[in-house]
Tab-separated table of C-alpha atoms in Angstrom:
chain	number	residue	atom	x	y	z
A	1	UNK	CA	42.303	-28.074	-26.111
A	2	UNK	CA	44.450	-31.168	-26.728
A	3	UNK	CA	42.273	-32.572	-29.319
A	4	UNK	CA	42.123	-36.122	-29.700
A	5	UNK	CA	45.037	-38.043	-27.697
A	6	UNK	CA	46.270	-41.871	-27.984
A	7	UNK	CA	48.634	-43.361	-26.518
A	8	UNK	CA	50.771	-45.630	-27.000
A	9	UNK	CA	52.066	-44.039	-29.624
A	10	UNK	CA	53.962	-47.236	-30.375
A	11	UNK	CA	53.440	-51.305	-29.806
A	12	UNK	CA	54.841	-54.949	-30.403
A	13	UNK	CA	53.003	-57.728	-29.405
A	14	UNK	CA	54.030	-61.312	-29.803
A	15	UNK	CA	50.754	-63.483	-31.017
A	16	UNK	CA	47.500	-64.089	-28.544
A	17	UNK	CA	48.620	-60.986	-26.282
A	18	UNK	CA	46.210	-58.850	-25.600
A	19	UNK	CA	46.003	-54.647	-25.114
A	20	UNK	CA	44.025	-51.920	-24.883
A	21	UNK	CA	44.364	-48.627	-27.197
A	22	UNK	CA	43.417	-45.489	-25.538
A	23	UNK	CA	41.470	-42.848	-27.099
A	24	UNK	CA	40.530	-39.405	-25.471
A	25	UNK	CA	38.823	-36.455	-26.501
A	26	UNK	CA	37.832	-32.718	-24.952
A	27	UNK	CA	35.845	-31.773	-27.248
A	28	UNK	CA	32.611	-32.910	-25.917
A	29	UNK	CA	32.017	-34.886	-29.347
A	30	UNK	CA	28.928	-37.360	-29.471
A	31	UNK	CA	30.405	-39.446	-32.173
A	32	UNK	CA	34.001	-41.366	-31.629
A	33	UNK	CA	35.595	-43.960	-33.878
A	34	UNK	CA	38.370	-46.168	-34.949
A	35	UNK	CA	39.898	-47.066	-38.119
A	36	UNK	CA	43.215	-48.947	-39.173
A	37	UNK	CA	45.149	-48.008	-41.806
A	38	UNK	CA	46.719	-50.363	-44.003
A	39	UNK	CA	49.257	-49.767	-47.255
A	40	UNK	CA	47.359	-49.603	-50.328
A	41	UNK	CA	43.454	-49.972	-48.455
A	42	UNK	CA	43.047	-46.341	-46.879
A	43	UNK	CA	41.664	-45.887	-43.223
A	44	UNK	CA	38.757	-48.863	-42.847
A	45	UNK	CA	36.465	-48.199	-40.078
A	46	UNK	CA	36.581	-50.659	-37.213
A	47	UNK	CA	34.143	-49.687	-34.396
A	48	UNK	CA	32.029	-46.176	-33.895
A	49	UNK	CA	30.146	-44.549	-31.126
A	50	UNK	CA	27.461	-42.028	-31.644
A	51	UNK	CA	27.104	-41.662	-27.414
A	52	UNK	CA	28.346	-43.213	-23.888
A	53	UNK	CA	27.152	-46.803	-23.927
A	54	UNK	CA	26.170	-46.919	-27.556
A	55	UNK	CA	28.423	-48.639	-29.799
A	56	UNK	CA	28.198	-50.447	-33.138
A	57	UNK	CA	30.675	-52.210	-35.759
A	58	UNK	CA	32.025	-50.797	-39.076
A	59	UNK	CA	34.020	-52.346	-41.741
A	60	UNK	CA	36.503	-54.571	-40.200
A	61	UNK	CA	35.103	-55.257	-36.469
A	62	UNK	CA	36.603	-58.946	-36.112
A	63	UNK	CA	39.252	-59.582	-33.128
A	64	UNK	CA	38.557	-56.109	-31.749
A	65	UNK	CA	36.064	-55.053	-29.128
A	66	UNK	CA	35.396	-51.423	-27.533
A	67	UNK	CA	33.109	-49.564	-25.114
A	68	UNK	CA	32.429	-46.491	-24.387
A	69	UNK	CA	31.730	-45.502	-20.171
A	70	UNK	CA	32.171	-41.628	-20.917
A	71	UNK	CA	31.618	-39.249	-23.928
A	72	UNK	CA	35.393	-38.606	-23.892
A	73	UNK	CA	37.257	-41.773	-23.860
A	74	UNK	CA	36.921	-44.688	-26.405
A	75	UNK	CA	39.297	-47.523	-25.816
A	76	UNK	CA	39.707	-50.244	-28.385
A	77	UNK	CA	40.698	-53.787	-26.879
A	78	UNK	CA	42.395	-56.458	-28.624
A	79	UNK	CA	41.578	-60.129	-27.423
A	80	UNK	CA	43.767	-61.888	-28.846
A	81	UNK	CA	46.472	-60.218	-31.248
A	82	UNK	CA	47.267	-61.623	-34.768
A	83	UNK	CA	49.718	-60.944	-37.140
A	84	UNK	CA	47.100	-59.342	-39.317
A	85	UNK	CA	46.391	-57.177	-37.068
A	86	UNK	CA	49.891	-55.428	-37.567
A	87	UNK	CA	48.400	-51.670	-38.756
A	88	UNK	CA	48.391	-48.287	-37.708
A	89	UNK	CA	45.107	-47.348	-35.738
A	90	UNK	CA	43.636	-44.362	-35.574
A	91	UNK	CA	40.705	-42.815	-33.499
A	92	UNK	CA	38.651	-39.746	-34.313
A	93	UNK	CA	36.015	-37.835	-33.064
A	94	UNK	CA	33.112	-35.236	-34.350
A	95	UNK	CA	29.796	-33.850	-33.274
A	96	UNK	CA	26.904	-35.892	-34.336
A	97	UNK	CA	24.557	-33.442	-35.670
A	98	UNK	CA	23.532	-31.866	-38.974
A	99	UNK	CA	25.540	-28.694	-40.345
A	100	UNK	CA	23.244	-27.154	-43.502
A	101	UNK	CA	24.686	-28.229	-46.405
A	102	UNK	CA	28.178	-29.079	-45.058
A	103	UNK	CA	29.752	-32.277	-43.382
A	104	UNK	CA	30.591	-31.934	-39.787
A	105	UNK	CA	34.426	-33.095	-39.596
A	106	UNK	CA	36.020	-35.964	-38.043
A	107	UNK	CA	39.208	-34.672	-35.848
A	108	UNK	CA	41.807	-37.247	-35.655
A	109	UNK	CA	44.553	-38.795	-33.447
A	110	UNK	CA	48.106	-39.134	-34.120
A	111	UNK	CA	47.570	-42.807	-34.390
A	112	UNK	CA	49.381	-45.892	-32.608
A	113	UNK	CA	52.006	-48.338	-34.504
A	114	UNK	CA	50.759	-51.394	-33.428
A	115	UNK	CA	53.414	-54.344	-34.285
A	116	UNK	CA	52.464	-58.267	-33.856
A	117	UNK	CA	54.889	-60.718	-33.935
B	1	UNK	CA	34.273	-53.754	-52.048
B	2	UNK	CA	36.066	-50.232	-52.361
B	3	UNK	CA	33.368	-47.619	-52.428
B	4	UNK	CA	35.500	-45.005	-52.769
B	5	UNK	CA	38.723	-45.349	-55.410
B	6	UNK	CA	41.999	-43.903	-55.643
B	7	UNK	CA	43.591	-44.871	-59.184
B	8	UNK	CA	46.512	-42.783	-58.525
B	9	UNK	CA	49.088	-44.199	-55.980
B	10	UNK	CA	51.573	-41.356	-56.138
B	11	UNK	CA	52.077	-37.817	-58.303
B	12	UNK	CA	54.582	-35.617	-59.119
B	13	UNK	CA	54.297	-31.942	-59.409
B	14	UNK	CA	56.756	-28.932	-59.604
B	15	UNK	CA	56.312	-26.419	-57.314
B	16	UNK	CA	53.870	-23.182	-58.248
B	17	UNK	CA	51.958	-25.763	-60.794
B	18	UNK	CA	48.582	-27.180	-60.809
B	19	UNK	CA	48.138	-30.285	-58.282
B	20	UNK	CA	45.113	-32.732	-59.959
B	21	UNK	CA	44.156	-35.335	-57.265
B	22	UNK	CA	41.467	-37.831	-58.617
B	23	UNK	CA	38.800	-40.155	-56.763
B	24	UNK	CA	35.910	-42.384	-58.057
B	25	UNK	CA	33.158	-43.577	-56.036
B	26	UNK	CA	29.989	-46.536	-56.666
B	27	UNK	CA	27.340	-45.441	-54.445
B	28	UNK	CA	24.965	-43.166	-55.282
B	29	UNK	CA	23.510	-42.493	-51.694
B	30	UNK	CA	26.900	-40.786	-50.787
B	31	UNK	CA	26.103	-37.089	-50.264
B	32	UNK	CA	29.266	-35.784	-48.568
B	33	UNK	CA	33.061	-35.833	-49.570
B	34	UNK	CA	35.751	-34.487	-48.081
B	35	UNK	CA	39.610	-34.374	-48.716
B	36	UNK	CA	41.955	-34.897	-45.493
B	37	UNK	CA	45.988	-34.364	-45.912
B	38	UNK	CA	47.952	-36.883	-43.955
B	39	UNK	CA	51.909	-36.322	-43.048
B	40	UNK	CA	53.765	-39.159	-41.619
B	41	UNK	CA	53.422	-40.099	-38.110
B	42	UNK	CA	50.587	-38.036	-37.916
B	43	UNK	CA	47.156	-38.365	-38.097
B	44	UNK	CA	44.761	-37.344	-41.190
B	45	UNK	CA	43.369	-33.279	-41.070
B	46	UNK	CA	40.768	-32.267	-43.116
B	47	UNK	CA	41.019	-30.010	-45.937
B	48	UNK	CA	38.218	-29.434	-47.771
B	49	UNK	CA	34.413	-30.875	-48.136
B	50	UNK	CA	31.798	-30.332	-50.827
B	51	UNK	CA	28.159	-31.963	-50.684
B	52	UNK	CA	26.099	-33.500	-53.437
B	53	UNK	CA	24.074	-30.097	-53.737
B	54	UNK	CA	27.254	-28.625	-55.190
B	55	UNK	CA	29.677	-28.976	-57.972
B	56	UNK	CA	32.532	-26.607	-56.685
B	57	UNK	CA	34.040	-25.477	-53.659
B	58	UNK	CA	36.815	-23.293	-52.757
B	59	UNK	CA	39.380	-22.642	-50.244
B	60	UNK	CA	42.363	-20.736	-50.912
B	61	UNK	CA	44.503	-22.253	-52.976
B	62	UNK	CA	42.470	-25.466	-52.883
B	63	UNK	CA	38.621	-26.222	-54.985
B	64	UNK	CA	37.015	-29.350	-55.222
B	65	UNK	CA	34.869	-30.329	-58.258
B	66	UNK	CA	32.148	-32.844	-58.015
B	67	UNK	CA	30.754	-34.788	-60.973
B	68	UNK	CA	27.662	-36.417	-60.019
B	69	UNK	CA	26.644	-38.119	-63.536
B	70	UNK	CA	30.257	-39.158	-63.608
B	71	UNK	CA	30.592	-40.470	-60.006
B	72	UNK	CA	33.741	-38.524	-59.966
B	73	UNK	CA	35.276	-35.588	-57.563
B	74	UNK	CA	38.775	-33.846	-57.995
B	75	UNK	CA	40.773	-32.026	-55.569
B	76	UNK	CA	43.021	-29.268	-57.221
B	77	UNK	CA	45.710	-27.309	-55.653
B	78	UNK	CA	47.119	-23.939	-57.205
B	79	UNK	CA	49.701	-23.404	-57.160
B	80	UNK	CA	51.584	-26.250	-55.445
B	81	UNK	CA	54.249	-25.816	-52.653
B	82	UNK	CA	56.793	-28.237	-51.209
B	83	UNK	CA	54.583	-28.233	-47.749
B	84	UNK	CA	51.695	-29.495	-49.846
B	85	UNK	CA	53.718	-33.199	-50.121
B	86	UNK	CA	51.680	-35.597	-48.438
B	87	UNK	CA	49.131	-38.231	-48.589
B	88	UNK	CA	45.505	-37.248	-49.928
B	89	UNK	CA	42.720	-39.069	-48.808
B	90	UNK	CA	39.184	-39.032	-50.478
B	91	UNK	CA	36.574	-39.941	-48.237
B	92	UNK	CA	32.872	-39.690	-48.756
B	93	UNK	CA	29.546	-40.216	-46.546
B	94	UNK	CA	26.062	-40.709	-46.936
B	95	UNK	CA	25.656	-38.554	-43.877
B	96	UNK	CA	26.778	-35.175	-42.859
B	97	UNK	CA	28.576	-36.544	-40.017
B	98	UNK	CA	29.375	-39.819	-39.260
B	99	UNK	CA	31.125	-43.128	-40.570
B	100	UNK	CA	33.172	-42.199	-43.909
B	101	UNK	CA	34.431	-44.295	-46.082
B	102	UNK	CA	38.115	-43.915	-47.302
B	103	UNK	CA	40.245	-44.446	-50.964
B	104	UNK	CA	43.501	-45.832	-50.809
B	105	UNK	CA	45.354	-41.964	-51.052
B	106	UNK	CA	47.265	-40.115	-53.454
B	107	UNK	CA	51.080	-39.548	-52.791
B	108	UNK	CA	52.049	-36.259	-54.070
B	109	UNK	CA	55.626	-35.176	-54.169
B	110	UNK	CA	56.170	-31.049	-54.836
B	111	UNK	CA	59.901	-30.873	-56.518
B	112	UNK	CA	61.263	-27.366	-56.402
Protein backbone atom coordinates (compact mmCIF):
# COMPACT_ATOMS: atom_id res chain seq x y z
CA UNK A 1 0.00 0.00 0.00
CA UNK A 2 1.29 3.52 -0.69
CA UNK A 3 -0.80 5.15 1.84
CA UNK A 4 -1.86 8.52 1.30
CA UNK A 5 0.11 10.32 -1.71
CA UNK A 6 0.29 14.22 -2.71
CA UNK A 7 1.93 15.66 -4.99
CA UNK A 8 3.41 18.38 -5.59
CA UNK A 9 5.45 18.00 -2.98
CA UNK A 10 6.49 21.61 -3.52
CA UNK A 11 4.80 25.08 -5.01
CA UNK A 12 5.23 28.95 -5.71
CA UNK A 13 2.58 30.81 -6.98
CA UNK A 14 2.64 34.48 -7.77
CA UNK A 15 -0.89 36.14 -6.49
CA UNK A 16 -4.50 35.23 -8.28
CA UNK A 17 -2.91 31.90 -9.84
CA UNK A 18 -4.72 29.19 -9.40
CA UNK A 19 -3.84 25.10 -8.71
CA UNK A 20 -5.02 22.07 -7.79
CA UNK A 21 -3.47 19.81 -4.82
CA UNK A 22 -3.76 16.19 -5.35
CA UNK A 23 -4.67 13.80 -2.77
CA UNK A 24 -4.86 9.90 -3.20
CA UNK A 25 -5.54 7.12 -1.09
CA UNK A 26 -5.68 2.96 -1.35
CA UNK A 27 -6.99 2.36 1.48
CA UNK A 28 -10.57 2.30 0.62
CA UNK A 29 -11.19 5.05 3.46
CA UNK A 30 -14.78 6.70 3.59
CA UNK A 31 -13.57 9.79 5.26
CA UNK A 32 -10.74 12.19 3.48
CA UNK A 33 -9.61 15.63 4.57
CA UNK A 34 -7.42 18.61 4.40
CA UNK A 35 -5.76 20.76 6.82
CA UNK A 36 -2.97 23.55 6.61
CA UNK A 37 -0.50 23.91 8.92
CA UNK A 38 0.66 27.12 10.03
CA UNK A 39 3.70 28.12 12.71
CA UNK A 40 2.37 28.50 16.05
CA UNK A 41 -1.72 27.41 15.02
CA UNK A 42 -1.34 23.48 14.58
CA UNK A 43 -3.04 21.63 11.56
CA UNK A 44 -6.67 23.63 11.04
CA UNK A 45 -9.06 21.66 9.10
CA UNK A 46 -10.03 23.08 5.74
CA UNK A 47 -12.48 20.78 3.86
CA UNK A 48 -13.61 16.91 4.77
CA UNK A 49 -15.35 14.14 2.99
CA UNK A 50 -17.15 11.37 4.72
CA UNK A 51 -17.98 9.65 0.91
CA UNK A 52 -17.72 10.27 -3.08
CA UNK A 53 -19.82 13.35 -3.73
CA UNK A 54 -20.28 14.36 -0.14
CA UNK A 55 -18.29 17.14 1.04
CA UNK A 56 -18.52 19.79 3.75
CA UNK A 57 -16.28 22.77 5.23
CA UNK A 58 -14.14 22.78 8.43
CA UNK A 59 -12.29 25.48 10.10
CA UNK A 60 -10.74 27.60 7.54
CA UNK A 61 -12.79 26.78 4.15
CA UNK A 62 -12.41 30.42 2.52
CA UNK A 63 -10.49 30.66 -1.02
CA UNK A 64 -10.40 26.87 -1.26
CA UNK A 65 -12.85 24.54 -2.91
CA UNK A 66 -12.73 20.54 -3.32
CA UNK A 67 -14.74 17.57 -4.61
CA UNK A 68 -14.65 14.36 -4.35
CA UNK A 69 -15.64 11.99 -7.90
CA UNK A 70 -14.06 8.73 -6.28
CA UNK A 71 -13.52 7.33 -2.70
CA UNK A 72 -9.75 7.55 -3.37
CA UNK A 73 -8.85 10.88 -4.64
CA UNK A 74 -9.60 14.29 -2.94
CA UNK A 75 -8.19 17.26 -4.74
CA UNK A 76 -8.18 20.66 -3.13
CA UNK A 77 -8.41 23.69 -5.69
CA UNK A 78 -7.28 27.07 -5.11
CA UNK A 79 -9.22 29.92 -7.03
CA UNK A 80 -7.42 32.47 -6.62
CA UNK A 81 -4.05 32.25 -4.50
CA UNK A 82 -3.18 34.81 -1.73
CA UNK A 83 -0.33 35.45 0.16
CA UNK A 84 -2.08 34.07 3.18
CA UNK A 85 -2.48 31.22 1.79
CA UNK A 86 1.40 30.52 1.97
CA UNK A 87 1.17 27.08 4.39
CA UNK A 88 1.93 23.62 4.30
CA UNK A 89 -1.22 21.42 3.39
CA UNK A 90 -1.83 18.29 4.34
CA UNK A 91 -4.49 15.57 3.42
CA UNK A 92 -5.50 12.53 5.43
CA UNK A 93 -7.66 9.80 5.32
CA UNK A 94 -9.54 7.16 7.84
CA UNK A 95 -12.47 4.82 7.90
CA UNK A 96 -15.63 6.40 8.98
CA UNK A 97 -17.01 4.03 11.38
CA UNK A 98 -17.09 3.37 15.13
CA UNK A 99 -14.12 1.29 16.82
CA UNK A 100 -15.45 0.34 20.68
CA UNK A 101 -13.96 2.54 22.82
CA UNK A 102 -11.05 3.68 20.59
CA UNK A 103 -10.66 6.47 17.83
CA UNK A 104 -10.27 5.23 14.36
CA UNK A 105 -6.97 7.08 13.05
CA UNK A 106 -6.45 9.61 10.50
CA UNK A 107 -3.37 8.43 8.09
CA UNK A 108 -1.62 11.33 6.68
CA UNK A 109 0.26 12.68 3.60
CA UNK A 110 3.64 13.98 3.39
CA UNK A 111 2.17 17.34 2.79
CA UNK A 112 2.81 20.05 -0.08
CA UNK A 113 4.91 23.47 0.50
CA UNK A 114 2.74 25.69 -1.05
CA UNK A 115 4.58 29.27 -1.59
CA UNK A 116 2.55 32.56 -2.82
CA UNK A 117 4.20 35.39 -3.91
CA UNK B 1 -10.98 30.01 19.38
CA UNK B 2 -8.27 27.24 20.21
CA UNK B 3 -10.12 24.25 21.54
CA UNK B 4 -7.33 22.40 22.09
CA UNK B 5 -3.98 24.24 23.79
CA UNK B 6 -0.44 23.69 23.69
CA UNK B 7 1.31 26.03 26.43
CA UNK B 8 4.57 24.53 25.73
CA UNK B 9 6.28 25.62 22.41
CA UNK B 10 9.44 23.58 22.78
CA UNK B 11 11.19 21.08 25.64
CA UNK B 12 14.28 19.85 26.44
CA UNK B 13 15.05 16.47 27.74
CA UNK B 14 18.24 14.28 28.19
CA UNK B 15 18.18 11.15 26.79
CA UNK B 16 16.86 7.91 29.04
CA UNK B 17 14.70 10.67 31.17
CA UNK B 18 11.10 11.24 31.53
CA UNK B 19 9.48 13.24 28.44
CA UNK B 20 6.17 15.36 30.02
CA UNK B 21 4.17 16.73 27.01
CA UNK B 22 1.13 18.87 28.20
CA UNK B 23 -2.31 19.87 26.42
CA UNK B 24 -5.48 21.70 27.67
CA UNK B 25 -8.71 21.57 26.04
CA UNK B 26 -12.44 23.81 26.53
CA UNK B 27 -14.98 21.54 25.30
CA UNK B 28 -16.50 19.17 27.19
CA UNK B 29 -18.21 17.12 24.31
CA UNK B 30 -14.65 16.00 23.17
CA UNK B 31 -14.47 12.25 23.82
CA UNK B 32 -11.35 11.21 21.89
CA UNK B 33 -7.61 12.39 22.01
CA UNK B 34 -4.89 11.27 20.39
CA UNK B 35 -1.10 12.21 20.19
CA UNK B 36 0.54 12.22 16.52
CA UNK B 37 4.58 12.73 16.19
CA UNK B 38 5.49 14.89 13.26
CA UNK B 39 9.29 14.96 11.71
CA UNK B 40 10.08 17.55 9.22
CA UNK B 41 9.00 17.27 5.75
CA UNK B 42 6.84 14.67 6.72
CA UNK B 43 3.51 14.28 7.53
CA UNK B 44 1.94 13.77 11.23
CA UNK B 45 1.70 9.66 12.48
CA UNK B 46 -0.21 8.79 15.23
CA UNK B 47 1.04 7.62 18.42
CA UNK B 48 -1.21 7.04 20.90
CA UNK B 49 -5.17 7.66 21.68
CA UNK B 50 -7.14 7.41 24.91
CA UNK B 51 -11.06 8.08 25.13
CA UNK B 52 -13.06 9.90 27.75
CA UNK B 53 -14.02 6.40 29.36
CA UNK B 54 -10.38 6.18 30.44
CA UNK B 55 -7.78 7.89 32.44
CA UNK B 56 -4.60 5.93 31.24
CA UNK B 57 -3.28 4.28 28.37
CA UNK B 58 -0.17 2.59 27.50
CA UNK B 59 2.09 1.77 24.76
CA UNK B 60 5.54 0.86 25.25
CA UNK B 61 7.46 3.37 26.33
CA UNK B 62 4.64 5.87 25.84
CA UNK B 63 1.06 6.38 28.44
CA UNK B 64 -1.28 9.00 28.19
CA UNK B 65 -3.17 10.37 31.24
CA UNK B 66 -6.47 12.03 30.94
CA UNK B 67 -7.91 14.43 33.51
CA UNK B 68 -11.43 14.97 32.85
CA UNK B 69 -12.37 17.41 35.92
CA UNK B 70 -9.21 19.18 34.95
CA UNK B 71 -9.75 19.36 31.14
CA UNK B 72 -6.23 18.24 30.94
CA UNK B 73 -4.31 15.11 29.12
CA UNK B 74 -0.44 14.40 29.24
CA UNK B 75 1.61 12.40 27.00
CA UNK B 76 4.74 10.85 28.80
CA UNK B 77 7.61 9.14 27.27
CA UNK B 78 10.09 6.81 29.31
CA UNK B 79 12.68 6.87 28.85
CA UNK B 80 13.46 9.38 26.09
CA UNK B 81 15.72 8.71 23.01
CA UNK B 82 17.28 11.06 20.47
CA UNK B 83 14.69 9.50 17.69
CA UNK B 84 11.89 10.69 19.95
CA UNK B 85 12.85 14.64 18.80
CA UNK B 86 10.02 15.90 17.02
CA UNK B 87 6.90 17.83 17.02
CA UNK B 88 3.90 16.54 19.31
CA UNK B 89 0.60 17.27 18.38
CA UNK B 90 -2.52 16.97 20.72
CA UNK B 91 -5.57 16.55 18.93
CA UNK B 92 -8.95 15.67 20.27
CA UNK B 93 -12.57 14.75 18.77
CA UNK B 94 -15.97 14.56 19.75
CA UNK B 95 -16.20 11.53 17.53
CA UNK B 96 -14.35 8.34 17.22
CA UNK B 97 -13.41 9.12 13.80
CA UNK B 98 -13.65 12.10 12.05
CA UNK B 99 -12.70 15.95 12.04
CA UNK B 100 -10.03 16.56 14.99
CA UNK B 101 -9.09 19.45 16.21
CA UNK B 102 -5.31 20.28 16.67
CA UNK B 103 -2.91 22.37 19.52
CA UNK B 104 -0.21 24.32 18.32
CA UNK B 105 2.64 21.21 19.16
CA UNK B 106 5.30 20.66 21.50
CA UNK B 107 8.99 20.77 20.21
CA UNK B 108 10.99 18.33 22.07
CA UNK B 109 14.70 18.14 21.68
CA UNK B 110 16.43 14.64 23.28
CA UNK B 111 20.27 15.82 24.10
CA UNK B 112 22.50 12.83 24.62
Amino acid sequence: NAGVTQTPKFQVLKTGQSMTLQCAQDMNHEYMSWYRQDPGMGLRLIHYSVGAGITDQGEVPNGYNVSRSTTEDFPLRLLSAAPSQTSVYFCASSYARELIGSYNEQFFGPGTRLTVL
Amino acid sequence: DQQVKQNSPSLSVQEGRISILNCDYTNSMFDYFLWYKKYPAEGPTFLISISSIKDKNEDGRFTVFLNKSAKHLSLHIVPSQPGDSAVYFCAASVNPWGKLQFGAGTQVVVTP
